[in-house]
Coordinates of C-alpha atoms and ligand atoms in Angstrom, one line a residue:
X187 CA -150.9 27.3 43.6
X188 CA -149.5 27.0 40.0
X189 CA -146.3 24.5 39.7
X190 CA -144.1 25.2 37.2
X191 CA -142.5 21.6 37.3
X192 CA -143.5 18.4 38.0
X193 CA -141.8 18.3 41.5
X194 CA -144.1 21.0 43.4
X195 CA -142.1 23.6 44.7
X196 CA -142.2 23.3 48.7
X197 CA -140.7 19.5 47.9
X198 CA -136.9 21.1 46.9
X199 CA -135.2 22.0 49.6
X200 CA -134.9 25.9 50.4
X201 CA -133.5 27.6 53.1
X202 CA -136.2 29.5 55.0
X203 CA -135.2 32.8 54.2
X204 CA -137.7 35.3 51.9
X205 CA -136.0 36.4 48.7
X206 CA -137.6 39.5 48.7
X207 CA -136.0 40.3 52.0
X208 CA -132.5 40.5 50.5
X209 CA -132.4 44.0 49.8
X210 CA -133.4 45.3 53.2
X211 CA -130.6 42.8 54.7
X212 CA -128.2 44.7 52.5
X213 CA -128.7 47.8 53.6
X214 CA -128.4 46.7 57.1
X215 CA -124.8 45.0 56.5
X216 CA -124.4 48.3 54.5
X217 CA -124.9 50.2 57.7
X218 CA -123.3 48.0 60.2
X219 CA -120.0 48.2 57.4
X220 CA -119.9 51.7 57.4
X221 CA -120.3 52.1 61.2
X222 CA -118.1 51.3 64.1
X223 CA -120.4 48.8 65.8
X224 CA -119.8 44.9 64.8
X225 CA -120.9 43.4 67.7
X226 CA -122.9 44.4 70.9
X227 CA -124.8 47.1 69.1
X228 CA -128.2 48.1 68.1
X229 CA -129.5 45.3 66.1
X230 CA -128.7 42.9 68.3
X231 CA -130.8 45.0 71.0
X232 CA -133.5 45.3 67.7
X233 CA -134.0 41.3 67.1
X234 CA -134.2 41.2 70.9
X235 CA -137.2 43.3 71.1
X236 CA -138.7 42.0 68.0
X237 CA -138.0 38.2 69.3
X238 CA -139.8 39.4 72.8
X239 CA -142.6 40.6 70.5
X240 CA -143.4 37.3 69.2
X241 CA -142.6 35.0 72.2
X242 CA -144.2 37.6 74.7
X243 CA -141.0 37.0 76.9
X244 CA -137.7 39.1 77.6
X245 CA -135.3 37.4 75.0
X246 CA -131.4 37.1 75.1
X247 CA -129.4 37.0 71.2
X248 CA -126.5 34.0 71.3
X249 CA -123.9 32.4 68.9
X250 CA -126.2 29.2 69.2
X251 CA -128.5 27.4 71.1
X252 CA -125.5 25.6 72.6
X253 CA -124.3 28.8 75.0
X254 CA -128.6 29.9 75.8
X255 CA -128.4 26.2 77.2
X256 CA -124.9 26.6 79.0
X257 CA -126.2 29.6 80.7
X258 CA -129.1 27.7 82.2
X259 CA -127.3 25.2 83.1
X260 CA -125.3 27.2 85.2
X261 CA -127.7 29.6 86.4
X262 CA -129.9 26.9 88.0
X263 CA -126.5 25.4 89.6
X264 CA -127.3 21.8 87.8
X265 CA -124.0 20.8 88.2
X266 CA -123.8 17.3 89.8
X267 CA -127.1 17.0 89.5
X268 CA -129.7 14.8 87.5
X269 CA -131.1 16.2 84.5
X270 CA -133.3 14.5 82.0
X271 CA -134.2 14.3 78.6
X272 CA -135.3 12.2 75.9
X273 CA -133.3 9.9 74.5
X274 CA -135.0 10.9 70.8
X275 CA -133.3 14.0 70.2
X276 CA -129.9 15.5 68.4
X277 CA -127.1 15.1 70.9
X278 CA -127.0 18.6 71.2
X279 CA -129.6 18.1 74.4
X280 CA -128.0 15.3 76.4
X281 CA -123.8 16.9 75.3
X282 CA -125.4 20.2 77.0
X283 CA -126.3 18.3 80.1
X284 CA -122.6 16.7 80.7
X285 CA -121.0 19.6 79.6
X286 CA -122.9 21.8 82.2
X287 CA -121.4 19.2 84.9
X288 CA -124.9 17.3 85.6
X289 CA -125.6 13.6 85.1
X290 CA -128.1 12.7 82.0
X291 CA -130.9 10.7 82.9
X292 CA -133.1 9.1 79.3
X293 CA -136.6 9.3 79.3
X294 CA -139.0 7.7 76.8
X295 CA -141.1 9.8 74.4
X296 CA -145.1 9.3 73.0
X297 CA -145.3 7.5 70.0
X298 CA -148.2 11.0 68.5
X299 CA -145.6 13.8 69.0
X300 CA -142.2 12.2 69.2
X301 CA -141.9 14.4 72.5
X302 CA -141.1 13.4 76.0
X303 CA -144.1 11.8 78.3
X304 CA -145.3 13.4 81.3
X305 CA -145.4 9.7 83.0
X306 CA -141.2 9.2 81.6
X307 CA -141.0 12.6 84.0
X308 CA -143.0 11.2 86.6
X309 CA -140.6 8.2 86.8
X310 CA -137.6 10.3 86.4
X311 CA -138.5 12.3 89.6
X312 CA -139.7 9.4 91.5
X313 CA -136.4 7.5 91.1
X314 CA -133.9 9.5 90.1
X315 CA -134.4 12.6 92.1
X316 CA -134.0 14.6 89.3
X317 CA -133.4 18.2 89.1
X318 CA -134.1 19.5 86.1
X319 CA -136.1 18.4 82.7
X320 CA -135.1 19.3 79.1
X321 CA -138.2 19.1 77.5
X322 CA -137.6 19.3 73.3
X323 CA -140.3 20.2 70.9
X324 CA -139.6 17.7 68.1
X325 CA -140.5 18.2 64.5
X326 CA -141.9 22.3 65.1
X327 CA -145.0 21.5 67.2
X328 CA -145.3 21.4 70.7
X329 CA -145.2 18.4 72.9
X330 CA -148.5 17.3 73.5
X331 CA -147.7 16.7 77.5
X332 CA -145.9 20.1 77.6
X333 CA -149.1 21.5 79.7
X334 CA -149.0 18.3 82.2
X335 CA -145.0 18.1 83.0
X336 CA -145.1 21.9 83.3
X337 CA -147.5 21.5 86.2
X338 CA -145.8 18.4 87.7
X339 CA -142.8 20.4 87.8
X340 CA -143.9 23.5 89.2
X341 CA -145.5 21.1 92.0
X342 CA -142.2 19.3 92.6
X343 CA -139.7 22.1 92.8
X344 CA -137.9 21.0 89.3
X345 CA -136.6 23.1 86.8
X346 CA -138.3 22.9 83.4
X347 CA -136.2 24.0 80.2
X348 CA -137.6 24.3 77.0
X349 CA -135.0 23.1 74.2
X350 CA -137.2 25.0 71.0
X351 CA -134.1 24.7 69.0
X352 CA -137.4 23.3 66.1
X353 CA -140.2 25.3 67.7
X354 CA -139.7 28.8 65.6
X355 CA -143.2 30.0 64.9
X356 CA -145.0 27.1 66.9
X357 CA -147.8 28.5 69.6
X358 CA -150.2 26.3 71.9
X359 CA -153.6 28.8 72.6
X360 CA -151.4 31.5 72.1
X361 CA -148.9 30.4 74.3
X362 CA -145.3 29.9 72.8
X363 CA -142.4 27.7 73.3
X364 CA -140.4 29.0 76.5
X365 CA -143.0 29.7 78.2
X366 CA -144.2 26.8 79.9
X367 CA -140.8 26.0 81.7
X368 CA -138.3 28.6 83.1
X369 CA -136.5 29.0 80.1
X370 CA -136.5 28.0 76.7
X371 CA -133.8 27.9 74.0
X372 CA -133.9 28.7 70.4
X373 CA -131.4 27.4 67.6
X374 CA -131.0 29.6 64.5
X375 CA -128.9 26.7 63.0
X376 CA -129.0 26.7 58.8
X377 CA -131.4 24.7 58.5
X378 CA -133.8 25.6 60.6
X379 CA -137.2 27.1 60.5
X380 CA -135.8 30.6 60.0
X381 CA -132.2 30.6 60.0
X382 CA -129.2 33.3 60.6
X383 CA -126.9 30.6 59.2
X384 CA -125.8 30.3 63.2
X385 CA -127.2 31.8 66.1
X386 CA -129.3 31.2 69.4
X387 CA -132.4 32.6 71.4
X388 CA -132.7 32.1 75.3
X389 CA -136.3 33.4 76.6
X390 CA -137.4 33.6 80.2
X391 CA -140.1 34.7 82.7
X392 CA -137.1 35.3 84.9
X393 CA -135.3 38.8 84.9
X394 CA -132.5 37.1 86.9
X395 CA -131.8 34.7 83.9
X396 CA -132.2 37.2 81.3
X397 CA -129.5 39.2 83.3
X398 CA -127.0 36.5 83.9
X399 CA -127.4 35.1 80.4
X400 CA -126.4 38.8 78.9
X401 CA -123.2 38.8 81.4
X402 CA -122.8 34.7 80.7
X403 CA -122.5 35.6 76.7
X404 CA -119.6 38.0 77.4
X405 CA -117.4 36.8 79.5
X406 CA -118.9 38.3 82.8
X407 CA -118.6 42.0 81.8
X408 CA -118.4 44.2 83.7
X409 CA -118.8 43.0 87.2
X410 CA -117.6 39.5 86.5
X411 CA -119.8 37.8 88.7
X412 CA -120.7 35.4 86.1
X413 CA -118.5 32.9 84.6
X414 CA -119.1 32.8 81.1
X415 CA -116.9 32.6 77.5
X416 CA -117.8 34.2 74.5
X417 CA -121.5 33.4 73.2
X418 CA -122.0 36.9 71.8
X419 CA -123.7 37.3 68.3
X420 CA -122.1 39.7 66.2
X421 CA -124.4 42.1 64.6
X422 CA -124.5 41.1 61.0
X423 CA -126.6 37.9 62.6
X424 CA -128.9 40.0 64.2
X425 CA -129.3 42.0 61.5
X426 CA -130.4 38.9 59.5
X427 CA -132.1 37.6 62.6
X428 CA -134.1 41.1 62.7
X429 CA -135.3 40.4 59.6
X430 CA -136.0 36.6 59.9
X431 CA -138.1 37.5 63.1
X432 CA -140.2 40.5 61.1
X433 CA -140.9 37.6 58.2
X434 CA -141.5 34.2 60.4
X435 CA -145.3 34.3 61.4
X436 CA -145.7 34.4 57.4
X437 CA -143.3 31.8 56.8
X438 CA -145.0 29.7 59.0
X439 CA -148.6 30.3 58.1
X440 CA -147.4 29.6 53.9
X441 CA -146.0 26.3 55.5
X442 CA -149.5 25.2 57.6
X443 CA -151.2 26.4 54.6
X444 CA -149.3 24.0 52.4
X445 CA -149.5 21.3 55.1
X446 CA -153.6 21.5 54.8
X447 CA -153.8 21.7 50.8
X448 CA -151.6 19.5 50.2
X449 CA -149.7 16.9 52.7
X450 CA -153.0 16.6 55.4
X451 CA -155.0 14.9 52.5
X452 CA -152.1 12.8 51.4
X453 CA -151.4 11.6 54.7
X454 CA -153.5 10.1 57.3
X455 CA -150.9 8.7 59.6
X456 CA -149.2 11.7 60.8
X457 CA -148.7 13.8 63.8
X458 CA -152.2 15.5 64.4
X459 CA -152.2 18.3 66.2
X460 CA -154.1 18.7 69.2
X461 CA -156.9 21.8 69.1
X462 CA -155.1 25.3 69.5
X463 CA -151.7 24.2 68.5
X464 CA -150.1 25.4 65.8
X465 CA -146.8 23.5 64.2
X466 CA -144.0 25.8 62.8
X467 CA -143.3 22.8 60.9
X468 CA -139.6 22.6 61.1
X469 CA -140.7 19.0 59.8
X470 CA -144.0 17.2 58.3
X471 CA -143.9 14.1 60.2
X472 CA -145.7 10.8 59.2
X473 CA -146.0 7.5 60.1
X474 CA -145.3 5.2 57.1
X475 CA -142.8 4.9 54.6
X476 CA -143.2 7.8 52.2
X477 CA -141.2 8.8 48.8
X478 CA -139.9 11.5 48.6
X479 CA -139.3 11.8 51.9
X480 CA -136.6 14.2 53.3
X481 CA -135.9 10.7 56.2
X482 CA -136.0 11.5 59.7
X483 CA -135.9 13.8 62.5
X484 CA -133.6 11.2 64.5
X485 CA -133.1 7.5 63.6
X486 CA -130.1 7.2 66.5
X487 CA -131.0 7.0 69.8
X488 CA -129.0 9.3 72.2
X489 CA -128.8 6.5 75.1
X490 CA -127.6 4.2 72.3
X491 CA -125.2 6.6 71.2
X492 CA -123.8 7.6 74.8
X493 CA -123.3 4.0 75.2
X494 CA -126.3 4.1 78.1
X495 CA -128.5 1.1 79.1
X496 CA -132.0 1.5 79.6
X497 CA -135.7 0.3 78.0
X498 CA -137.5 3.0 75.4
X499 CA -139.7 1.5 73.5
X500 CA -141.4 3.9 72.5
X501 CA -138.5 6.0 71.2
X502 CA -137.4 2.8 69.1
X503 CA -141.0 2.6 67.7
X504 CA -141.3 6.3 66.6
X505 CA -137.0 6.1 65.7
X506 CA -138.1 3.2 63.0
X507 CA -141.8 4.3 62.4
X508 CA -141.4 8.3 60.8
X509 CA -140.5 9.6 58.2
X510 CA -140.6 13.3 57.1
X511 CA -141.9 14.9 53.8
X512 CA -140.5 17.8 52.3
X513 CA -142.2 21.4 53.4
X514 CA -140.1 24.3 52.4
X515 CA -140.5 27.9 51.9
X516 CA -141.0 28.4 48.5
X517 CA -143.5 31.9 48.5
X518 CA -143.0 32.5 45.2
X519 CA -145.7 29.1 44.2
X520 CA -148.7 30.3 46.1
Ligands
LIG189 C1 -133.2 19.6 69.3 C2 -131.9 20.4 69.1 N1 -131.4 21.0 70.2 C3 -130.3 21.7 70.1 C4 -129.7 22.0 68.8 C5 -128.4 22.8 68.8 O1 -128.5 24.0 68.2 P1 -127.2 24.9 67.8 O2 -126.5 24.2 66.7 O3 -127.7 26.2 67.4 O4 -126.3 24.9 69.0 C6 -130.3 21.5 67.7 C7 -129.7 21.8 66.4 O5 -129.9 21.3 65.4 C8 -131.4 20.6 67.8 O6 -132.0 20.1 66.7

């Protein structure tokens, strides 16, 4: 890798978007411009199929992750039900739980991923009779337990969602994010791993969910079975998101390969990766003080926040014990 500055090049911040793809994005917007389809056309159908392709399941395109989560909130009627989640995680997760009518119940995470504990689910179901998990992938990687809490939940009738609003590009043996649990939900947020600026993925095993989530995104149409608003993505996102999909898996291999030149030797205390997983890397996550550092994934708890009692100590360790150094795209340095 040659650096042309002092700084190396994956340390300034970039959004994860290819340069080179620019052109081909053009002439999509071109097309969509000159055509009469701005939403609910073929590209959306296009990032779909190309999304399935990746995460081996039927895929639905969204505004955001915020209306993939509504629709699985109301397709597994959680309303006035328990649901938990971490307390280490944006707000997004826990706002999605009240907001689909369902009462959010904080669970503490493991101080090696940062993720949600199989035995915080265990204690969740035996005293809170919960009805649903959100389990979130922090940082890009998957959580170490995913495996566990998938089988405890399969045993115990509960539904498992996957919030992979970080998890673009991550896989666990070949498995990927959303395919553990029922469902899982991706954010295309600006910042993320791959980005349409905004925008959501919803995947499922289930063809029920996949079909309510398409009529959830739209208002209902046409039979208006299904009570949904408008989560629809318009089709210059998923002409980007197209794109973005074709380019991730060598997005995220330039970032693991920067991650073992170059941050694995620096840093001992980090998140290591169990075998067969690989991190998207949405975030290079260590555990000591680190300069530069990009700060961290979440230094407010969500209990804290939602004015909630209850005991996480592990969650206040990791919340006062990470920090994250920069990895961006940069594919013009190596
Ligand atoms: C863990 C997590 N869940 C959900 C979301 C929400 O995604 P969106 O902004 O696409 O609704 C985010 C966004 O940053 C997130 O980090």
């Amino acid at each position: 890798m040659t650096q042309t500055t002092a700084i190396p090049q994956f340390e300034k911040f970039a959004i994860g978007f290819d340069a080179r793809d620019k052109a081909r994005v053009m002439q999509y917007w071109d097309e969509i411009l000159s055509g009469g389809r701005w939403t609910e056309g073929d590209f959306t159908k296009r990032f779909e199929d190309r999304w399935s392709q990746w995460n081996g399941l039927p895929s639905v395109a969204l505004s955001s992750w915020a209306g993939g989560a509504m629709a699985c909130m109301e397709y597994f009627q959680l309303r006035g039900k328990n649901v938990l989640c971490p307390t280490n995680t944006f707000m997004a997760t826990p706002l999605a739980i009240t907001k689909g009518g369902a009462d959010v119940i904080f669970g503490d995470c493991n101080r090696e991923d940062l993720c949600l504990s199989v035995e915080a689910v265990q204690k969740a179901a035996a005293e809170q009779n919960i009805a649903a998990v959100w389990l979130v992938h922090i940082g890009g990687h998957l959580a170490f337990d995913t495996e566990r809490i998938a089988a405890f939940c399969a045993q115990k009738g509960i539904v498992l969602l996957e919030d992979c609003a970080h998890a673009h590009g991550a896989s666990w043996n070949g498995r990927r994010p959303g395919a553990f649990g029922d469902a899982g939900v991706y954010s295309f947020y600006a910042t993320k791993t791959v980005s349409t600026g905004e925008g959501g993925m919803l995947v499922s095993r289930h063809p029920a969910l996949i079909e309510f989530a398409r009529q959830f995104r739209n208002y209902g149409k046409f039979e208006y079975a299904v009570a949904g608003l408008n989560y629809r993505m318009s089709e210059f996102t998923a002409a980007l998101g197209l794109v973005q999909a074709e380019r991730m898996e060598e997005i995220t291999a330039w970032k693991n390969d920067v991650a073992r030149r170059y941050l694995d030797p620096k840093f001992t205390e980090r998140v290591h990766l169990p075998d067969g997983m690989i991190s998207g890397y949405y975030k290079y996550i260590v555990f000591e003080p680190i300069e530069p550092s990009t700060g961290k994934v979440y230094d407010q708890l969500c209990h804290q926040i939602m004015r909630q009692g209850g005991s996480f100590p592990n969650a206040e360790w990791v919340a006062q014990h990470h920090w994250c150094a920069p990895l961006y795209y940069r594919p013009t340095i190596g």
